[in-house]
Coordinates of N, CA, C and O and ligand atoms in Angstrom, one line a residue:
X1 N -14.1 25.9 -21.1 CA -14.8 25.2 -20.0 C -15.7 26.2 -19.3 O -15.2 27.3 -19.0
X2 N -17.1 26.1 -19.0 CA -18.1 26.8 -18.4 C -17.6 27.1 -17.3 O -16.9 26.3 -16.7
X3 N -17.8 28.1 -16.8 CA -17.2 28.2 -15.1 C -18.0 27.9 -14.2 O -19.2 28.3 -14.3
X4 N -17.7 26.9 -13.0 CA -18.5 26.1 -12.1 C -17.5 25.8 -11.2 O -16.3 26.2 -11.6
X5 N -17.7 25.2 -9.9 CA -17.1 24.9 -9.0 C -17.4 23.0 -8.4 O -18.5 22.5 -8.6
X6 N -16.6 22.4 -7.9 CA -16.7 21.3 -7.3 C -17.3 21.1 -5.9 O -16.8 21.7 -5.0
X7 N -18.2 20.3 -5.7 CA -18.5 20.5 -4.3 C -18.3 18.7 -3.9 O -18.2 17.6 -4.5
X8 N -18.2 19.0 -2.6 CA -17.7 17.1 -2.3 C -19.2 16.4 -2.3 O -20.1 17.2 -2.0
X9 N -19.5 15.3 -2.5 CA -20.7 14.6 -2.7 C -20.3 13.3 -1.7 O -21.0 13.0 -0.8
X10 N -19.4 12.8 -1.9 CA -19.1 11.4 -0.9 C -17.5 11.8 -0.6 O -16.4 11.6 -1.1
X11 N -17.8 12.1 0.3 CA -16.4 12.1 1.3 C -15.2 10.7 0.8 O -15.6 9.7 0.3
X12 N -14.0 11.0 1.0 CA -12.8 10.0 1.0 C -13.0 9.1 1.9 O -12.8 7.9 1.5
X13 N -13.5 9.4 3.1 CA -13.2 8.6 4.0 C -14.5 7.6 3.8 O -14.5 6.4 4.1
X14 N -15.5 8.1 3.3 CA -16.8 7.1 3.2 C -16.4 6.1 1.7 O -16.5 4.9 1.7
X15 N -16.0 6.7 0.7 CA -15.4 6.0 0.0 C -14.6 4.7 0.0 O -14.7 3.5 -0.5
X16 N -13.4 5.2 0.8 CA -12.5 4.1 1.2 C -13.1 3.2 1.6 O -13.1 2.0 1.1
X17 N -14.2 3.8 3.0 CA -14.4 2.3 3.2 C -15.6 1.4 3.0 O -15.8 0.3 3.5
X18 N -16.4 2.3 1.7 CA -17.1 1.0 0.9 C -16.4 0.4 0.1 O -16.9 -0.7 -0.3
X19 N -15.3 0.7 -0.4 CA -14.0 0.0 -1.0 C -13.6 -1.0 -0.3 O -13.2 -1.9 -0.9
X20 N -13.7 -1.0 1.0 CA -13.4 -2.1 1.5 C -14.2 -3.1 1.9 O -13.9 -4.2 2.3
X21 N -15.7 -2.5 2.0 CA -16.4 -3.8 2.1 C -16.7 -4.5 0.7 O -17.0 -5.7 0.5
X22 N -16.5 -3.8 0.0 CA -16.1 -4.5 -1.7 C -15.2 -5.4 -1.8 O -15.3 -6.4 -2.5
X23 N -14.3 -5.3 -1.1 CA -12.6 -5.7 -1.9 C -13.3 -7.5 -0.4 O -12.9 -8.6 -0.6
X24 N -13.7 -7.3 0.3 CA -14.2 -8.1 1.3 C -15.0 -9.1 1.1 O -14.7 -10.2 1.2
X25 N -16.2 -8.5 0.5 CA -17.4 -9.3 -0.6 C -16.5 -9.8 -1.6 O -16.6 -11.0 -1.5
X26 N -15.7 -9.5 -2.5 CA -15.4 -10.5 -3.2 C -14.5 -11.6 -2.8 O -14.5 -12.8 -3.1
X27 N -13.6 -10.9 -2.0 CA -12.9 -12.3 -1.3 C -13.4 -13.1 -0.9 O -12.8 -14.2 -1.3
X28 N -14.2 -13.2 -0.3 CA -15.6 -14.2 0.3 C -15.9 -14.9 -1.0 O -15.7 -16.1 -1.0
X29 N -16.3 -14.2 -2.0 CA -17.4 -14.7 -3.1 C -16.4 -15.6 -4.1 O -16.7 -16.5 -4.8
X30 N -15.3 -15.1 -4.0 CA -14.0 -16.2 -4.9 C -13.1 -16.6 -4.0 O -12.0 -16.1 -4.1
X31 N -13.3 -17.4 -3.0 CA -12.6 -18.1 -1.9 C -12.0 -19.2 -3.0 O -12.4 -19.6 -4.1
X32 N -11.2 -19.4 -2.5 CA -10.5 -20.7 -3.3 C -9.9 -20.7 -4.9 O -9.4 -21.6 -5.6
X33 N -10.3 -18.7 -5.4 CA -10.4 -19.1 -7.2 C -9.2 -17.8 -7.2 O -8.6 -17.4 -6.2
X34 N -9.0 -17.4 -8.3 CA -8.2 -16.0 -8.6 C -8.7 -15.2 -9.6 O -8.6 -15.5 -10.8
X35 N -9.1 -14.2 -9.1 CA -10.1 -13.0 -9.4 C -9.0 -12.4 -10.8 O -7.8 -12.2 -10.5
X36 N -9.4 -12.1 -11.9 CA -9.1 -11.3 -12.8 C -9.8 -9.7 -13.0 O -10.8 -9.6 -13.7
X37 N -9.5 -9.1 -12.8 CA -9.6 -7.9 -12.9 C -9.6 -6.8 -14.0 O -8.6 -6.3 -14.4
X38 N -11.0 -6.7 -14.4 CA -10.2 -6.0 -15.5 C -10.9 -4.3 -15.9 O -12.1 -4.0 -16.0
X39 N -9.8 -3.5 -16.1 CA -10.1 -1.7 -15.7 C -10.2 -1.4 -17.1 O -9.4 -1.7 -18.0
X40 N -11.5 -0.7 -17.0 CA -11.8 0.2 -18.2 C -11.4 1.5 -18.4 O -12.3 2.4 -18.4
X41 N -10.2 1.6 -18.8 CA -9.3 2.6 -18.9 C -10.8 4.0 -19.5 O -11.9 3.8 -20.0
X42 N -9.9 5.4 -19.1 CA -9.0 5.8 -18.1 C -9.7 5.6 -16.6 O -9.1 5.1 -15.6
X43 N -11.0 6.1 -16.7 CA -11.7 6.1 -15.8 C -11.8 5.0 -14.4 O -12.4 5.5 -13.4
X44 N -11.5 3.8 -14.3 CA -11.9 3.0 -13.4 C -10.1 2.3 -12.8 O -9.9 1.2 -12.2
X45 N -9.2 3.4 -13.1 CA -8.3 3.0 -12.9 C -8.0 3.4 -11.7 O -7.4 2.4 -11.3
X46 N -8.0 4.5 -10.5 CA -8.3 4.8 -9.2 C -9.5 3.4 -8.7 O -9.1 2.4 -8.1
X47 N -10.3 3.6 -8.9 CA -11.0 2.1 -8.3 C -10.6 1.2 -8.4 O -10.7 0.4 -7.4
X48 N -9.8 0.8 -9.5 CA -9.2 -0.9 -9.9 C -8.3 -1.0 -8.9 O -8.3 -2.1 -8.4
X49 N -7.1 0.2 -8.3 CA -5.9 0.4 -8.0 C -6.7 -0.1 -6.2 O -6.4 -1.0 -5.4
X50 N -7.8 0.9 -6.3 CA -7.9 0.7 -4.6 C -8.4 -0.8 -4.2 O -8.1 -1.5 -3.2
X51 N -9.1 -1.0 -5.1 CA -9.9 -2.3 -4.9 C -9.1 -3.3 -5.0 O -9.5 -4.3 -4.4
X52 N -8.4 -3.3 -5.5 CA -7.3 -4.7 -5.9 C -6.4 -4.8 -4.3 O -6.3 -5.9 -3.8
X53 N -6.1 -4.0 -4.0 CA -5.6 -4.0 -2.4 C -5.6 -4.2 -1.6 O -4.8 -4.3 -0.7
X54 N -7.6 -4.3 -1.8 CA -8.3 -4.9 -0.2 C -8.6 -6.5 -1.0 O -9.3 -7.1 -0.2
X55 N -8.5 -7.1 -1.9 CA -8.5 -8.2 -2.3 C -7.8 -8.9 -2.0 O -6.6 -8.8 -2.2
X56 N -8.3 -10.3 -1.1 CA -6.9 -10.8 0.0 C -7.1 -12.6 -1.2 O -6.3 -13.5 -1.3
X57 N -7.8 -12.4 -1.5 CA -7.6 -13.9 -2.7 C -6.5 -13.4 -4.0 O -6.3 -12.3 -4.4
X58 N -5.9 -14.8 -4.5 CA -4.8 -14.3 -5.8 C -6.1 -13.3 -6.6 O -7.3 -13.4 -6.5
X59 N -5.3 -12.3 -7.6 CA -5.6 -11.2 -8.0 C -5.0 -10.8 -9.0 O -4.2 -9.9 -8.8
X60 N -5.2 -11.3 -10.5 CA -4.7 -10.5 -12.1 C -5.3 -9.6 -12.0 O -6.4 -9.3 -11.4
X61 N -4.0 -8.9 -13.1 CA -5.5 -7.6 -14.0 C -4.9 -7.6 -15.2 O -3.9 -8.2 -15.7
X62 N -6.0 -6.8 -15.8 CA -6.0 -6.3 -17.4 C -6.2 -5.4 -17.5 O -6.6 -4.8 -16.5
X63 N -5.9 -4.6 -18.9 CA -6.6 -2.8 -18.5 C -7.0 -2.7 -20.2 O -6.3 -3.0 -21.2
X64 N -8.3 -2.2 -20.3 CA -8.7 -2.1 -21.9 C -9.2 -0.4 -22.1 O -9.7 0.2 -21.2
X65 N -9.0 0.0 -23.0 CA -9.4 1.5 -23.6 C -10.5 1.9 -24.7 O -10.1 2.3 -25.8
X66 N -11.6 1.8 -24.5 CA -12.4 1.7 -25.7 C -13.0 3.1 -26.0 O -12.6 3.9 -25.1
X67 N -13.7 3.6 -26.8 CA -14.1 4.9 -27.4 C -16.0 4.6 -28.4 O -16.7 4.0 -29.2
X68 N -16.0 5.3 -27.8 CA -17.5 5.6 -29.3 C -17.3 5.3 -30.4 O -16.2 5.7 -30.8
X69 N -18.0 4.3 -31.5 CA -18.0 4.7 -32.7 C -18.7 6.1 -33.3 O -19.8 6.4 -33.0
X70 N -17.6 6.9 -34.4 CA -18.6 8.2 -34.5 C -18.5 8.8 -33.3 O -17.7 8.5 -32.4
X71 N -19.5 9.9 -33.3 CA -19.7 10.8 -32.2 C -19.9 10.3 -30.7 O -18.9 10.0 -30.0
X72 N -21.0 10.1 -30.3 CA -21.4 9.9 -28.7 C -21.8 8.4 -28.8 O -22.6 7.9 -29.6
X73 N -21.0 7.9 -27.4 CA -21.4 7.0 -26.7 C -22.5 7.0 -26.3 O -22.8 5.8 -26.3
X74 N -23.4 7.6 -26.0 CA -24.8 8.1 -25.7 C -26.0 7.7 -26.7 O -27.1 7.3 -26.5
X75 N -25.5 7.8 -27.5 CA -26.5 7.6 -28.7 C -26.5 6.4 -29.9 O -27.4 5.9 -30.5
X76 N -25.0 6.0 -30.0 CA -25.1 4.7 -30.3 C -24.9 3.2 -28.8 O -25.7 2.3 -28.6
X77 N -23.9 3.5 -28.2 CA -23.4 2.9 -28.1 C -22.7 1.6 -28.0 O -22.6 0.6 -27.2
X78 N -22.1 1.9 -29.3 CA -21.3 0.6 -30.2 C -20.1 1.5 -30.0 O -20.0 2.7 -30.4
X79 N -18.9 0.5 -29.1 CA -17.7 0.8 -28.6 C -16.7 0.0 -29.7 O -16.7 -1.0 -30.3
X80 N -15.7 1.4 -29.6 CA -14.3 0.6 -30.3 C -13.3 0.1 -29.8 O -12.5 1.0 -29.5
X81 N -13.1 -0.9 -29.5 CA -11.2 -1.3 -28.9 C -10.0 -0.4 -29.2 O -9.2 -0.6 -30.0
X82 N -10.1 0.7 -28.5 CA -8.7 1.8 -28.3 C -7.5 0.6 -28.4 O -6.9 0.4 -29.5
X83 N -7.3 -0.1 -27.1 CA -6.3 -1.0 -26.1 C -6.9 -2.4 -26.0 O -7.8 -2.5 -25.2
X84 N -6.7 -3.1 -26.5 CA -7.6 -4.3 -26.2 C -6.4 -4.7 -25.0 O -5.3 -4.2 -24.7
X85 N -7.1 -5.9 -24.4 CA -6.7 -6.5 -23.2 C -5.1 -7.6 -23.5 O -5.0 -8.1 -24.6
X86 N -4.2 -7.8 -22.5 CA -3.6 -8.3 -23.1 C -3.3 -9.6 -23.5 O -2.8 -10.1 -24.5
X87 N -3.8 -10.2 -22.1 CA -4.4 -11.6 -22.0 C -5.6 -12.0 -22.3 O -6.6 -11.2 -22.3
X88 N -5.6 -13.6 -22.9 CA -6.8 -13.9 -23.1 C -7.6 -14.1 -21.8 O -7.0 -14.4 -20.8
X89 N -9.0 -14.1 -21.8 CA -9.7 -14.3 -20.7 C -10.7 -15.9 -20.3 O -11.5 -16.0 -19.5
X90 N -10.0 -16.8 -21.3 CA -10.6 -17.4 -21.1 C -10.4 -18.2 -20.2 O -9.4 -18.3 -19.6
X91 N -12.0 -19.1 -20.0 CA -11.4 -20.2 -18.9 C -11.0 -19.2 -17.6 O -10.8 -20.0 -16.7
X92 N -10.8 -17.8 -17.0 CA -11.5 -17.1 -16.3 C -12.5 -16.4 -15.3 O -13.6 -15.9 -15.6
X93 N -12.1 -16.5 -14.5 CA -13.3 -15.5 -13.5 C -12.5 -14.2 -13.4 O -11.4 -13.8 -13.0
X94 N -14.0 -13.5 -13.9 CA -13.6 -11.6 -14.7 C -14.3 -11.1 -13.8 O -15.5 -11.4 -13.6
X95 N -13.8 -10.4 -13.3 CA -14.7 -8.9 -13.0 C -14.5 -7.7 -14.0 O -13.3 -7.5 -14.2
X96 N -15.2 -6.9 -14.5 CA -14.8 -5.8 -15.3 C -15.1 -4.5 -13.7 O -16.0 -4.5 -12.9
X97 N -14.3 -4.0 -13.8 CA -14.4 -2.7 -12.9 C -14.4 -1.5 -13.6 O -13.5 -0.9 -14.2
X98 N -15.7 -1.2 -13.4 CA -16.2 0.5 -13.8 C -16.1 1.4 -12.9 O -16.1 1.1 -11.7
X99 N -16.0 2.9 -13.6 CA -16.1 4.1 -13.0 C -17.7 4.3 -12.2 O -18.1 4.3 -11.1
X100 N -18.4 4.4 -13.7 CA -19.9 4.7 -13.3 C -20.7 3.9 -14.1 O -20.2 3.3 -14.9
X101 N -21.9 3.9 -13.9 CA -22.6 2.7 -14.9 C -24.4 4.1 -15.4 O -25.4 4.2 -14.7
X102 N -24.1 4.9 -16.4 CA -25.1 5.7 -16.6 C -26.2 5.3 -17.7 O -27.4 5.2 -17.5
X103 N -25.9 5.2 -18.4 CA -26.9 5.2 -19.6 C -27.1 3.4 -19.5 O -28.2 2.9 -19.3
X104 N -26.0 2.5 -19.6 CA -25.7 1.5 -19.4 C -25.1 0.7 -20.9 O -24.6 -0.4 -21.1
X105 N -25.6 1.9 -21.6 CA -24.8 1.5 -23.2 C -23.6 1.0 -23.4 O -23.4 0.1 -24.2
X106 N -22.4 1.8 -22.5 CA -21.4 1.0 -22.7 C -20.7 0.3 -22.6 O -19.6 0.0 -23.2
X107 N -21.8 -0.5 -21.0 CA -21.1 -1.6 -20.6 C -22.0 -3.0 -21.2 O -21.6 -4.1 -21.3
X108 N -23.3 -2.4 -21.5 CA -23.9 -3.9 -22.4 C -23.1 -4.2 -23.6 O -22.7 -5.3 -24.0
X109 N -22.8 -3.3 -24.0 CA -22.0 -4.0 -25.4 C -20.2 -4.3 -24.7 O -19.4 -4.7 -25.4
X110 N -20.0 -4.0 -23.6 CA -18.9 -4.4 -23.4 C -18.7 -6.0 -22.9 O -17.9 -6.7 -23.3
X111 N -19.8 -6.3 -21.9 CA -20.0 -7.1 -20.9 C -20.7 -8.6 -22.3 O -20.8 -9.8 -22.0
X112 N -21.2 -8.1 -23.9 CA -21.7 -8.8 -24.5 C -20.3 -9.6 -25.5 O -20.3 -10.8 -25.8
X113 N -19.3 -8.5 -25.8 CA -18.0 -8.5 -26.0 C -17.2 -9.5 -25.6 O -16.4 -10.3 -26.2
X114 N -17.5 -9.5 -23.9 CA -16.5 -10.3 -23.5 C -17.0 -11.4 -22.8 O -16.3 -12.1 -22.1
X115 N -18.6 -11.6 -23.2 CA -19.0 -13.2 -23.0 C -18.5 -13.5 -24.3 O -18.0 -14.7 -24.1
X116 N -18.4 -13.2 -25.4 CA -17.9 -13.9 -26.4 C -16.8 -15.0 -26.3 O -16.7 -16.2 -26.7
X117 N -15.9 -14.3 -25.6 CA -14.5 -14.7 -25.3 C -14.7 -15.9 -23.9 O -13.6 -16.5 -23.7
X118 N -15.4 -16.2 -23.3 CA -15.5 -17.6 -22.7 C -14.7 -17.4 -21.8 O -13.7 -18.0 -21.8
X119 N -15.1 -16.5 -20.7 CA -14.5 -16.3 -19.2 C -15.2 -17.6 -18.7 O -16.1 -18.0 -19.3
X120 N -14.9 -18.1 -17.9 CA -15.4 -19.1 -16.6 C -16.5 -18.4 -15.9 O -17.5 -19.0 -15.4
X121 N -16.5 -17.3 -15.8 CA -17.6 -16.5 -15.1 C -17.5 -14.9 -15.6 O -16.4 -14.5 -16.1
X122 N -18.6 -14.1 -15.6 CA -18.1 -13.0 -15.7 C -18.9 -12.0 -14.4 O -20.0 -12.5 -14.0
X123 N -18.5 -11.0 -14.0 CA -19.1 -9.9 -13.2 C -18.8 -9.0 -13.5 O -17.7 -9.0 -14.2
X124 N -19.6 -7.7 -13.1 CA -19.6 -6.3 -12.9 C -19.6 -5.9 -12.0 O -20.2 -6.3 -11.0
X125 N -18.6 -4.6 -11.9 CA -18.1 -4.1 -10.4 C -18.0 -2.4 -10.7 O -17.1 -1.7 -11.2
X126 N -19.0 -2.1 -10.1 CA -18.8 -0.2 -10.6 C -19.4 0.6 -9.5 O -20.5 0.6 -9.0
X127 N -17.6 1.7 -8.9 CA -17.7 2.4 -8.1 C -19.1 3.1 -8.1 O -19.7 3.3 -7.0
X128 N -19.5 3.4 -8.9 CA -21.2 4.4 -9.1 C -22.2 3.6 -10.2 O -22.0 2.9 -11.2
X129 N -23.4 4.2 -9.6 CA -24.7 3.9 -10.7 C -25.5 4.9 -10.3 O -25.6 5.4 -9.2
X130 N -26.2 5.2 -11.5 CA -27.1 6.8 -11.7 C -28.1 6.1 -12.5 O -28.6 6.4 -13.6
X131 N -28.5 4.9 -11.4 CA -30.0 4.0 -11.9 C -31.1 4.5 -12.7 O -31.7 3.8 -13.4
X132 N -31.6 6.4 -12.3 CA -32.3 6.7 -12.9 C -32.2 7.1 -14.5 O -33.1 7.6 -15.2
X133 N -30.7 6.6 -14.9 CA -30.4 7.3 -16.5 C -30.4 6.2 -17.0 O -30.1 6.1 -18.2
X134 N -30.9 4.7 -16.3 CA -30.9 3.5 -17.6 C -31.4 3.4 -18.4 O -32.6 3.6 -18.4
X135 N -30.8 3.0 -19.4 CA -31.7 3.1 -20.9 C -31.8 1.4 -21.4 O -32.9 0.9 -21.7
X136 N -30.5 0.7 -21.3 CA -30.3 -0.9 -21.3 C -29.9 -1.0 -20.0 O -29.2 -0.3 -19.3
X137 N -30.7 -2.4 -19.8 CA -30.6 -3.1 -18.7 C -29.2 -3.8 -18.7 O -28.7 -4.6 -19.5
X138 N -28.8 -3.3 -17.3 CA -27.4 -4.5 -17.5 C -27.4 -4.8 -15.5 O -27.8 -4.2 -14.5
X139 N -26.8 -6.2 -15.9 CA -26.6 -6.6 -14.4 C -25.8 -6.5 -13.7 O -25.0 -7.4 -13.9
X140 N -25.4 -5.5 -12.5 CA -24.3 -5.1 -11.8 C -24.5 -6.1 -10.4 O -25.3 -6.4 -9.6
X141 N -23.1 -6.4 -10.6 CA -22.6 -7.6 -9.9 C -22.3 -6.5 -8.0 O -22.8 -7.0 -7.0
X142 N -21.7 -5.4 -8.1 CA -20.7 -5.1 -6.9 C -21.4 -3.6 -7.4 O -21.4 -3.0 -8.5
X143 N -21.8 -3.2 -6.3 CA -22.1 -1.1 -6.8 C -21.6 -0.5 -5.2 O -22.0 -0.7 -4.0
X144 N -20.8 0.1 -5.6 CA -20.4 1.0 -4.5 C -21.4 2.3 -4.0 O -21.7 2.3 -2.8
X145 N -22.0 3.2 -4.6 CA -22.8 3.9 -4.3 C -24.0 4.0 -5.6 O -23.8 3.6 -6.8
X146 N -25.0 4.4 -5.0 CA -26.1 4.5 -6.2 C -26.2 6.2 -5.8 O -26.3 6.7 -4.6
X147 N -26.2 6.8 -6.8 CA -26.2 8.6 -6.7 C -27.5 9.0 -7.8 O -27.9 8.3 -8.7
X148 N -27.9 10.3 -7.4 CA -28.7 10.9 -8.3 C -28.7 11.3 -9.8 O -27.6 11.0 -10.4
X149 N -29.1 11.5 -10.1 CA -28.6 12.1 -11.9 C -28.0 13.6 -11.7 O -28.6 14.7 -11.9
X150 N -26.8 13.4 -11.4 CA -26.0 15.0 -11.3 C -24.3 14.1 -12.2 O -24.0 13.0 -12.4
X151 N -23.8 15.3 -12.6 CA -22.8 15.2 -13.0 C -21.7 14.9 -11.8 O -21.7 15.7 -10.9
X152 N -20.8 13.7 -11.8 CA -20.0 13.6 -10.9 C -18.2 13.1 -11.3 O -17.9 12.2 -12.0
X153 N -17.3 13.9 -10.6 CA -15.8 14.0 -11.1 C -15.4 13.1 -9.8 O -16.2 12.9 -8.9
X154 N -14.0 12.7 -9.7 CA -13.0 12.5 -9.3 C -13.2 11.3 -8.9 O -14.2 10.8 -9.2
X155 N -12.1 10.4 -8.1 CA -11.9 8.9 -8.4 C -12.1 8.4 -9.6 O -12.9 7.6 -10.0
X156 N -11.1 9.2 -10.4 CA -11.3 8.5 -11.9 C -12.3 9.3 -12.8 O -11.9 9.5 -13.9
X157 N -13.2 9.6 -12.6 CA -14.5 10.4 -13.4 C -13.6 11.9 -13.5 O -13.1 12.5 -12.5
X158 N -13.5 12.4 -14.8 CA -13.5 13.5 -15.2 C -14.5 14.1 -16.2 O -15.3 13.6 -17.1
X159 N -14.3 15.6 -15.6 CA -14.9 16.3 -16.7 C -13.8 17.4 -17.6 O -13.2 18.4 -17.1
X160 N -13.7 17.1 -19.0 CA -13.1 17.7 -20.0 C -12.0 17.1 -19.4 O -11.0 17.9 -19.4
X161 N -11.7 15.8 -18.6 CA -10.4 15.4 -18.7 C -9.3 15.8 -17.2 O -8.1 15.5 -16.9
X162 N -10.4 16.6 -16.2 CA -10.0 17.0 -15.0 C -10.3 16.6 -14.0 O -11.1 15.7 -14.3
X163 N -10.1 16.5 -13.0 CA -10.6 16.1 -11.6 C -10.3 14.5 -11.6 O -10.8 14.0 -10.6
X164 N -9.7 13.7 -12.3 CA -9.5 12.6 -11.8 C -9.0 11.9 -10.7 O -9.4 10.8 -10.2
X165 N -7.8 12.9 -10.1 CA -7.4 12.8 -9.2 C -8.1 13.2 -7.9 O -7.6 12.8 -6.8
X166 N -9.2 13.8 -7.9 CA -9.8 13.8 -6.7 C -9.6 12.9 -6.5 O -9.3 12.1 -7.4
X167 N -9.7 12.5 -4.6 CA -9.4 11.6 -3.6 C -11.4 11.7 -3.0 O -11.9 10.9 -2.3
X168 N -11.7 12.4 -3.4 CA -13.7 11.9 -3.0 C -14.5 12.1 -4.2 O -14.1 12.3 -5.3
X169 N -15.9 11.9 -3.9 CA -16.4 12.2 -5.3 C -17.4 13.5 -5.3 O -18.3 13.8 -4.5
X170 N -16.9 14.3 -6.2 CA -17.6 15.4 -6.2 C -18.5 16.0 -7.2 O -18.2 15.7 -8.4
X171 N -19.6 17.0 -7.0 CA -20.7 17.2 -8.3 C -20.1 18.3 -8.8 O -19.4 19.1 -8.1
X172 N -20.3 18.5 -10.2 CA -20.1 19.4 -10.7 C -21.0 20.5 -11.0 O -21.8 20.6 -12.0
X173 N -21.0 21.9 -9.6 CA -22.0 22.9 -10.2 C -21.7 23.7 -10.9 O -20.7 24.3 -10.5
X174 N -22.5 24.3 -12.3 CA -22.5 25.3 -12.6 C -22.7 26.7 -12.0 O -23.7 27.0 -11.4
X175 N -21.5 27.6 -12.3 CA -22.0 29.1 -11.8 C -22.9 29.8 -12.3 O -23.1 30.9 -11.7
Ligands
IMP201 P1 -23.0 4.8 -20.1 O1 -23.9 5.9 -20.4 O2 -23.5 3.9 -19.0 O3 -22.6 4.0 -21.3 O4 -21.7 5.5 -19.5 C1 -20.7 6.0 -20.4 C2 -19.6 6.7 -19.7 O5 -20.0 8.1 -19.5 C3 -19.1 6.3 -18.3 O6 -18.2 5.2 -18.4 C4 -18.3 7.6 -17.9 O7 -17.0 7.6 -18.5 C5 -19.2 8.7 -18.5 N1 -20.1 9.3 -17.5 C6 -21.3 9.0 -17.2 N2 -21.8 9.8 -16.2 C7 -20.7 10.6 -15.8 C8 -20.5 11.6 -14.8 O8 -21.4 11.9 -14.0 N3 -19.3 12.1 -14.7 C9 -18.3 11.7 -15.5 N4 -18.4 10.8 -16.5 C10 -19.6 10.2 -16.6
MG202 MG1 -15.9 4.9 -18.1

């Protein structure tokens, strides 16, 4: 691992509480229905966890694990079902909850995946977007923060598999 240091980028406490004007907006936006939830392992599983809490309408979840075919997600991105989900989704209202939304490769083919399967509705919900790295267009339903093109860890985002546990979100500088 390169040696570099973490610096805070969005505070806990600012976090939380656009978490909560999220978990607020949807309650509002599915008044009367029950929100399905579904975490894209590993990464959006601290968001799924917080966000599901300020959700005051009924509230499933699902949790799915997918990977790159081949090398990099970046360059194809054509995803494999690690974990598929365990319920079916049909006849549902889905939210998928993401970490970050960067290149956007891996949520078009995810979000194209699971119109297959005949949700009642579907949306997108992702703690981050790094708008200037889109490459496919995809439509985000709920964005918690829109950030620069820097590398960013914790709430779920790691780098080489670390920092998930941060409680804010932080950039990763090189020394
Ligand atoms: P995509 O390029 O939109 O398909 O994003 C692919 C995946 O790359 C995301 O789900 C994250 O797991 C990862 N990723 C993108 N940007 C970052 C970052 O700044 N930090 C950590 N992981 C990232
Ligand atoms: Mg991810």
């Amino acid at each position: 691992m390169e040696k570099h240091h973490v610096e805070i980028m969005i505070p806990e406490d600012e976090v939380d509480r656009r978490i909560q004007e999220i978990g607020e907006q949807i309650s509002r936006d599915y008044q009367g229905k029950q929100v399905h939830l579904i975490c894209v392992l590993k990464g959006g599983s601290f968001f799924l966890c917080e966000l599901a809490k300020r959700i005051t309408v009924p509230v499933s979840l699902d949790f799915m694990s997918v990977s790159s075919y081949g090398g990099d997600t970046k360059s194809s991105g054509v995803v494999k079902i690690v974990k598929d989900l365990d319920e079916s989704i049909k006849d549902k209202d889905v939210i998928i909850v993401e970490d970050i939304v960067d290149s956007g490769r891996t949520l078009s083919y995810l979000l194209s995946m699971m119109r297959d399967r005949k949700p009642a509705s579907l949306k997108l919900c992702t703690l981050l977007d790094k708008p200037e790295r889109r490459v496919i267009d995809v439509n985000v339903d709920y964005t918690g923060f829109e950030i620069p093109d820097e590398f960013v860890v914790g709430y779920g985002l790691d780098y080489d598999q670390r920092y998930r546990n941060l409680p804010y979100i932080g950039v990763v500088k090189f020394d």
